[in-house]
Structure formats: structure tokens, C-alpha cells
Coordinates of C-alpha atoms and ligand atoms in Angstrom, one line a residue:
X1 CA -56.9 -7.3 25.9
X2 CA -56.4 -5.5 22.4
X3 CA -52.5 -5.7 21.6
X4 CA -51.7 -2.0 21.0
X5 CA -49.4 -2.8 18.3
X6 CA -47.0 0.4 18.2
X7 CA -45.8 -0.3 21.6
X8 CA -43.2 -0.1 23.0
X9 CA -41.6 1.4 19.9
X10 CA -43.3 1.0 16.4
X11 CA -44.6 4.8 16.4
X12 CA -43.7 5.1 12.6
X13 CA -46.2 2.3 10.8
X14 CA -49.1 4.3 9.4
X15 CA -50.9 1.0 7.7
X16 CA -51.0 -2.5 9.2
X17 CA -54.2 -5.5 8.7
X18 CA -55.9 -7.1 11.6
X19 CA -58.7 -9.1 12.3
X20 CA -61.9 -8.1 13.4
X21 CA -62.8 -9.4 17.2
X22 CA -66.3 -8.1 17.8
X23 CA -68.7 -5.5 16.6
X24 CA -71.1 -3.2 18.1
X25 CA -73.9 -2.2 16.1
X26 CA -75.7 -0.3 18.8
X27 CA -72.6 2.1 19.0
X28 CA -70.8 1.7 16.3
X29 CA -67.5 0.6 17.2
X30 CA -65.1 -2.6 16.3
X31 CA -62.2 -4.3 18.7
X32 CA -59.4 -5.6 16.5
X33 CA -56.9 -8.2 17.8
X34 CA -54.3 -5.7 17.1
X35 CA -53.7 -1.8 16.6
X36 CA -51.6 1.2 15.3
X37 CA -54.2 3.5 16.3
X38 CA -53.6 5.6 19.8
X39 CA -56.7 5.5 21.9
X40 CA -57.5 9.0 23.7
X41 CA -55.5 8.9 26.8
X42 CA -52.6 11.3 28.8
X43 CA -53.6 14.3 27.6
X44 CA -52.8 12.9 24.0
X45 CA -56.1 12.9 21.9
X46 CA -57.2 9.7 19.8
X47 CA -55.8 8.8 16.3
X48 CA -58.5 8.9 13.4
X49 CA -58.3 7.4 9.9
X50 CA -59.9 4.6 8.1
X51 CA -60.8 1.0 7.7
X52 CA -61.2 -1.1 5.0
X53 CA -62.1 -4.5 4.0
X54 CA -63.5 -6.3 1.1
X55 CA -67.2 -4.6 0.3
X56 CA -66.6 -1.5 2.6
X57 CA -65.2 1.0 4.4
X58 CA -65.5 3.2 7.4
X59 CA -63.7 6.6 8.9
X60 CA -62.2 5.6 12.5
X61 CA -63.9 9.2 14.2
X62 CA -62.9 8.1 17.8
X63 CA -60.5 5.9 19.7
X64 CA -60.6 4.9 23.2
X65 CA -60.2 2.0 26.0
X66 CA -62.7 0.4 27.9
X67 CA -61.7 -2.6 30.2
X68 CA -58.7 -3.4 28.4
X69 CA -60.0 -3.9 25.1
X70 CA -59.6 -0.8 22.4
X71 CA -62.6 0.6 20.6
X72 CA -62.7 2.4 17.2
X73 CA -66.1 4.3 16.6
X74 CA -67.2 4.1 13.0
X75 CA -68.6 6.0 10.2
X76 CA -69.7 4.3 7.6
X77 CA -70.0 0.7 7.1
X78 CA -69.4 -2.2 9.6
X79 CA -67.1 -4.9 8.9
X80 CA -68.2 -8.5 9.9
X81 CA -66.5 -10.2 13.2
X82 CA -63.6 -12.4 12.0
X83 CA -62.6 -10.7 9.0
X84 CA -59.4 -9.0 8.0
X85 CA -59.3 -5.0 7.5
X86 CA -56.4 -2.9 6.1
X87 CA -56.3 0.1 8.6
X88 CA -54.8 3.1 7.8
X89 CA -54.0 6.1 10.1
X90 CA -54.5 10.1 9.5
X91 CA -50.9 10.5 9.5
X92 CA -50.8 14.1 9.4
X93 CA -52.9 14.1 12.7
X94 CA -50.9 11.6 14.7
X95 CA -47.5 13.1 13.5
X96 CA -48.4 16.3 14.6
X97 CA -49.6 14.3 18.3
X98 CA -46.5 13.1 18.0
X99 CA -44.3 15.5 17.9
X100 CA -46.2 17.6 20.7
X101 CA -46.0 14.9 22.9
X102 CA -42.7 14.8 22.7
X103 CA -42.2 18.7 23.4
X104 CA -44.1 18.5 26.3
X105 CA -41.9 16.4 27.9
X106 CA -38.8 18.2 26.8
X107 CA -40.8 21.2 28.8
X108 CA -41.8 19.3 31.2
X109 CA -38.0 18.1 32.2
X110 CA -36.6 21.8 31.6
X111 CA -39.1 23.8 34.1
X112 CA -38.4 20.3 36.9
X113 CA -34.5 21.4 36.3
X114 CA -34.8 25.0 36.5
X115 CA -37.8 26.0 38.6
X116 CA -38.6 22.6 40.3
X117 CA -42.2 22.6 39.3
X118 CA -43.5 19.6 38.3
X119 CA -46.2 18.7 35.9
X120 CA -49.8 18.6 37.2
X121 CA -51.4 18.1 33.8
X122 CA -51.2 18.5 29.6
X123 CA -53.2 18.6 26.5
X124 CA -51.5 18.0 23.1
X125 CA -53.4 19.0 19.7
X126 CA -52.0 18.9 16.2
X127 CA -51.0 22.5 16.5
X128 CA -50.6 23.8 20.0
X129 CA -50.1 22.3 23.7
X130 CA -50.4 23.1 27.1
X131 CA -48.9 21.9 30.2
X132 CA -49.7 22.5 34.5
X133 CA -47.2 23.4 36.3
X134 CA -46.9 22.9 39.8
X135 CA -45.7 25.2 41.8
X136 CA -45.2 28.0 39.8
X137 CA -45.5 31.4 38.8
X138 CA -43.3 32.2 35.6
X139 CA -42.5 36.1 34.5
X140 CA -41.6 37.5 31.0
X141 CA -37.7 36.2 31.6
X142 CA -38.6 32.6 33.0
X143 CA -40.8 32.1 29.5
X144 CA -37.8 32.8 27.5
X145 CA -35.3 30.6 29.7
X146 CA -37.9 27.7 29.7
X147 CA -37.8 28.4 25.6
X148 CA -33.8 28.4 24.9
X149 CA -33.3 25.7 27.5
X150 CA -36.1 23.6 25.3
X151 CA -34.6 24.6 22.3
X152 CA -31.3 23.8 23.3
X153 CA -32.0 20.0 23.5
X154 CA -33.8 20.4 19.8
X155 CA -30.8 21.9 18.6
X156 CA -28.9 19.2 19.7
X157 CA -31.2 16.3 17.7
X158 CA -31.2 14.3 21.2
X159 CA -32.7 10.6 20.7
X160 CA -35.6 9.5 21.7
X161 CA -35.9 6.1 22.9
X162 CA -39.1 3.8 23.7
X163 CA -38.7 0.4 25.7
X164 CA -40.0 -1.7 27.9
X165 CA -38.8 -1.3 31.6
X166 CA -39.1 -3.0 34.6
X167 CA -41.0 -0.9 37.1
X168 CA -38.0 -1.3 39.5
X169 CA -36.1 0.4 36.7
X170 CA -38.1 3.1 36.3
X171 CA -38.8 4.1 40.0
X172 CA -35.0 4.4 40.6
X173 CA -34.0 6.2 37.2
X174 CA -37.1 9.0 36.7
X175 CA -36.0 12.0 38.6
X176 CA -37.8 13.1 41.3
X177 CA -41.1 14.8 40.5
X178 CA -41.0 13.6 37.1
X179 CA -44.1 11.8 37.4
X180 CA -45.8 10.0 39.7
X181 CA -45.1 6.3 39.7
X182 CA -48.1 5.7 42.5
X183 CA -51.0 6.8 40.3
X184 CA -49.8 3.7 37.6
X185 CA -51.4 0.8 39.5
X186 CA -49.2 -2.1 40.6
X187 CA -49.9 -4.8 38.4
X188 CA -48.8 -2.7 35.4
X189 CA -44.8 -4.0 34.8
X190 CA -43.0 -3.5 33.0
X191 CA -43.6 0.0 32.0
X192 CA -43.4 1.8 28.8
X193 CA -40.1 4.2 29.2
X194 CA -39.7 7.3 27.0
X195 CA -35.9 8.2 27.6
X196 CA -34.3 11.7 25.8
X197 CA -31.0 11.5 25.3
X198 CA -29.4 11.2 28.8
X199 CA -31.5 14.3 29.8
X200 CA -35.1 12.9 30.5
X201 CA -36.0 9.0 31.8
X202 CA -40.3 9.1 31.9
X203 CA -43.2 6.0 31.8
X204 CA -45.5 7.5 29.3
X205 CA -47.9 5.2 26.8
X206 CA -48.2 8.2 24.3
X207 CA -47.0 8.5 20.6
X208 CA -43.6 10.0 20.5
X209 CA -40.9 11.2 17.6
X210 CA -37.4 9.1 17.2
X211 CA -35.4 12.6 17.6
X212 CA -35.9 16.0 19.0
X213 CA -34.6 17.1 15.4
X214 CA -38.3 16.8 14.0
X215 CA -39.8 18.9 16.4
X216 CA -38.3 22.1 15.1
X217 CA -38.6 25.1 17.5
X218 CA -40.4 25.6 20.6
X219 CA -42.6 28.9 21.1
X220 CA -43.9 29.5 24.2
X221 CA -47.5 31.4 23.4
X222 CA -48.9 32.1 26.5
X223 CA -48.8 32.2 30.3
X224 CA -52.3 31.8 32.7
X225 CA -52.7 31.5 36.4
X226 CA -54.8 28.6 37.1
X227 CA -54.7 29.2 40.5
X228 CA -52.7 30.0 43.3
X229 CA -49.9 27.5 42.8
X230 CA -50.3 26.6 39.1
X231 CA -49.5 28.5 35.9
X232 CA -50.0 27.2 32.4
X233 CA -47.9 27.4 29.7
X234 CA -49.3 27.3 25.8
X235 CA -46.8 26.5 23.5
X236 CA -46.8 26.1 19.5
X237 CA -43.8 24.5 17.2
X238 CA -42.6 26.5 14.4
X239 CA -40.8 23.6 11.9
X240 CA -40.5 26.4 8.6
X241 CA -37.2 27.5 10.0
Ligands
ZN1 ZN1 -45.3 10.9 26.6

């Protein structure tokens, strides 16, 4: 297993050295024994950035897990198994992962509360995301109540805290329809808990900000149909204000 090294709440480190664990020439990627970078997973895309060592270098294009261990696709050189790299991440990209991730669940609490839809599914980028809802079918007015509601908690610079939990925890404290406990397989406890001030309790492995302050404002974008029971909503944050 690779030890993802920014959980449950080292979201902030942007450089950090590891050692190289193996190498694979035929596709080009390298496990470390430890990493900052995010592998692609929850809707939240993977971290990029670079690697470096003694005689070379590579861009990190790609990010993602396979049986446990995580994989960073190369381009450019390949370092040698055993030896230490200095990794460093596009901190631009992940901040702006970041602090979409953390919107959506802000969203994602404030349409459970006021229309009881819960979320069937979300993709962040760096600047715009969109979330499933389910059921739902939101007019003109609902858009702008989900908006002040969500900018509401912003306002209010809520914290947001990471920690381990036991699963027990969790399945008592996230509110109904949150998210569904059943679909994280047994074995996995603790959890990883993303808790918003004492508005939102959520398991969640994604990159997150420390306070709603640095999201700035939510604007909802657009509204689709996906269906008979499920609208998506496209939001962007607007931080020049
Ligand atoms: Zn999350």
C-alpha cells in the first residue's frame, strides 16, 4: 500500500521527498513509499506536477490507484528504484481542486436541507463543478435559494475539519442521505471525515480547504435535466470580490 501522505489532514504541503518503490518502464509510471499527490478518484481529478532527483526530472501527467499501491505517469526521465526524489505539486491546479471540492459539499448539504435530494454524483475542475442531484427538479427561485444558503456558510468562514473516524462514528453522525456508507467496503475503518462547522459531517478521501473563507462566492451557472428524477447543477466560484 502507498501511504497517501496528506491524509487525514496535511492538504497544505505542496513539496515533500520520498523514495522510489518500483518503476515501470513499459508504462511509464513510479510507486513511491509515500505521496502528496491526489490520485484521480470521487469525482476529484488527479494532481500533476513534477519529480526530481539527482540527474533528472519528469512532469507527473497522471495520478491514479491500482490495487492499493499509487501510480504517477511520467514524462520525461525515469528515476532508478530506491532512490530519493523531491516531488513537487501544481499548486495552482490542486488548490483550485481543492477549493471545489469543498463547495460541492457545502451544495451538496444545502439542497439535502432544503429540497431533500441527495447527491447521485460530481465532477470538480479547477474552474467549474457539477453535482447530481437526486430527486430533483430545481426552478429559477430554487437556483438562487441553493446560492444564498451556500453563500451563507462562506460568509460565515465555517471550519473545515479532516480526521480519522471510526466507521461507527460516522454511520451515526452523517445525516441521512448524505452519502452512502454501504458502497465504502467493510474493511475500510476508520474513515476519513470531512466535518463543516457544525453544519456538514461527510467520509470523503478528496483534497479539501481549512475554511469556507477561501472559497469566495458560489455561482450557480447552470441547470440540466438528466433525466426524470435528476437535475444537474454547474457551478463556478468567483474569489475577485
Ligand atoms: Zn470531499
Amino acid at each position: 500500500m502507498s501511504d497517501q501522505r496528506y491524509l487525514p489532514d496535511d492538504e497544505y504541503t505542496r513539496e515533500f521527498e520520498a523514495s522510489v518503490t518500483s518503476v515501470d518502464e513499459a508504462d511509464r509510471t513510479v510507486v513511491l513509499d509515500g505521496t502528496y499527490f491526489y490520485k484521480e478518484g470521487g469525482g476529484q481529478p488527479a494532481d500533476h506536477g513534477s519529480l526530481s532527483w539527482d540527474d533528472g526530472s519528469a512532469r507527473v501527467v497522471d495520478v491514479r490507484q491500482d490495487h492499493g499501491e499509487i501510480r504517477h505517469t511520467l514524462d520525461g526521465d525515469l528515476p532508478e528504484p530506491g532512490i530519493t526524489i523531491h516531488g513537487e505539486l501544481d499548486w495552482e491546479r490542486r488548490y483550485a481542486h481543492m477549493r471545489y471540492h469543498t463547495a460541492q459539499h457545502v451544495v451538496s448539504k444545502v439542497v439535502l436541507d432544503e429540497f431533500g435530494a441527495s447527491t447521485a454524483g460530481n465532477q470538480i475542475h479547477t474552474d467549474r463543478a457539477r453535482i447530481d442531484f437526486e430527486p430533483a427538479e430545481f426552478d429559477a427561485d430554487d437556483l438562487r435559494t441553493i446560492e444564498r444558503l451556500s453563500n451563507d456558510q462562506i460568509e460565515q468562514d465555517l471550519s473545515v475539519e479532516k480526521s480519522r473516524r471510526s466507521r461507527d462514528a460516522l454511520e451515526t453522525e452523517t445525516p441521512d442521505g448524505r452519502t452512502n456508507l454501504d458502497l465504502i467496503p467493510d474493511h475500510v475503518d476508520p474513515l476519513r471525515a470531512v466535518t463543516i462547522g457544525d453544519v456538514d459531517v461527510c467520509p470523503c478521501g478528496g483534497t479539501h480547504v481549512d475554511s469556507l473563507g477561501e472559497l469566495g462566492r458560489i455561482e450557480i451557472i447552470d441547470r440540466t435535466s438528466k433525466g426524470a428524477d435528476i437535475d444537474r447543477i454547474e457551478f463556478v466560484l468567483d474569489d475577485s470580490g
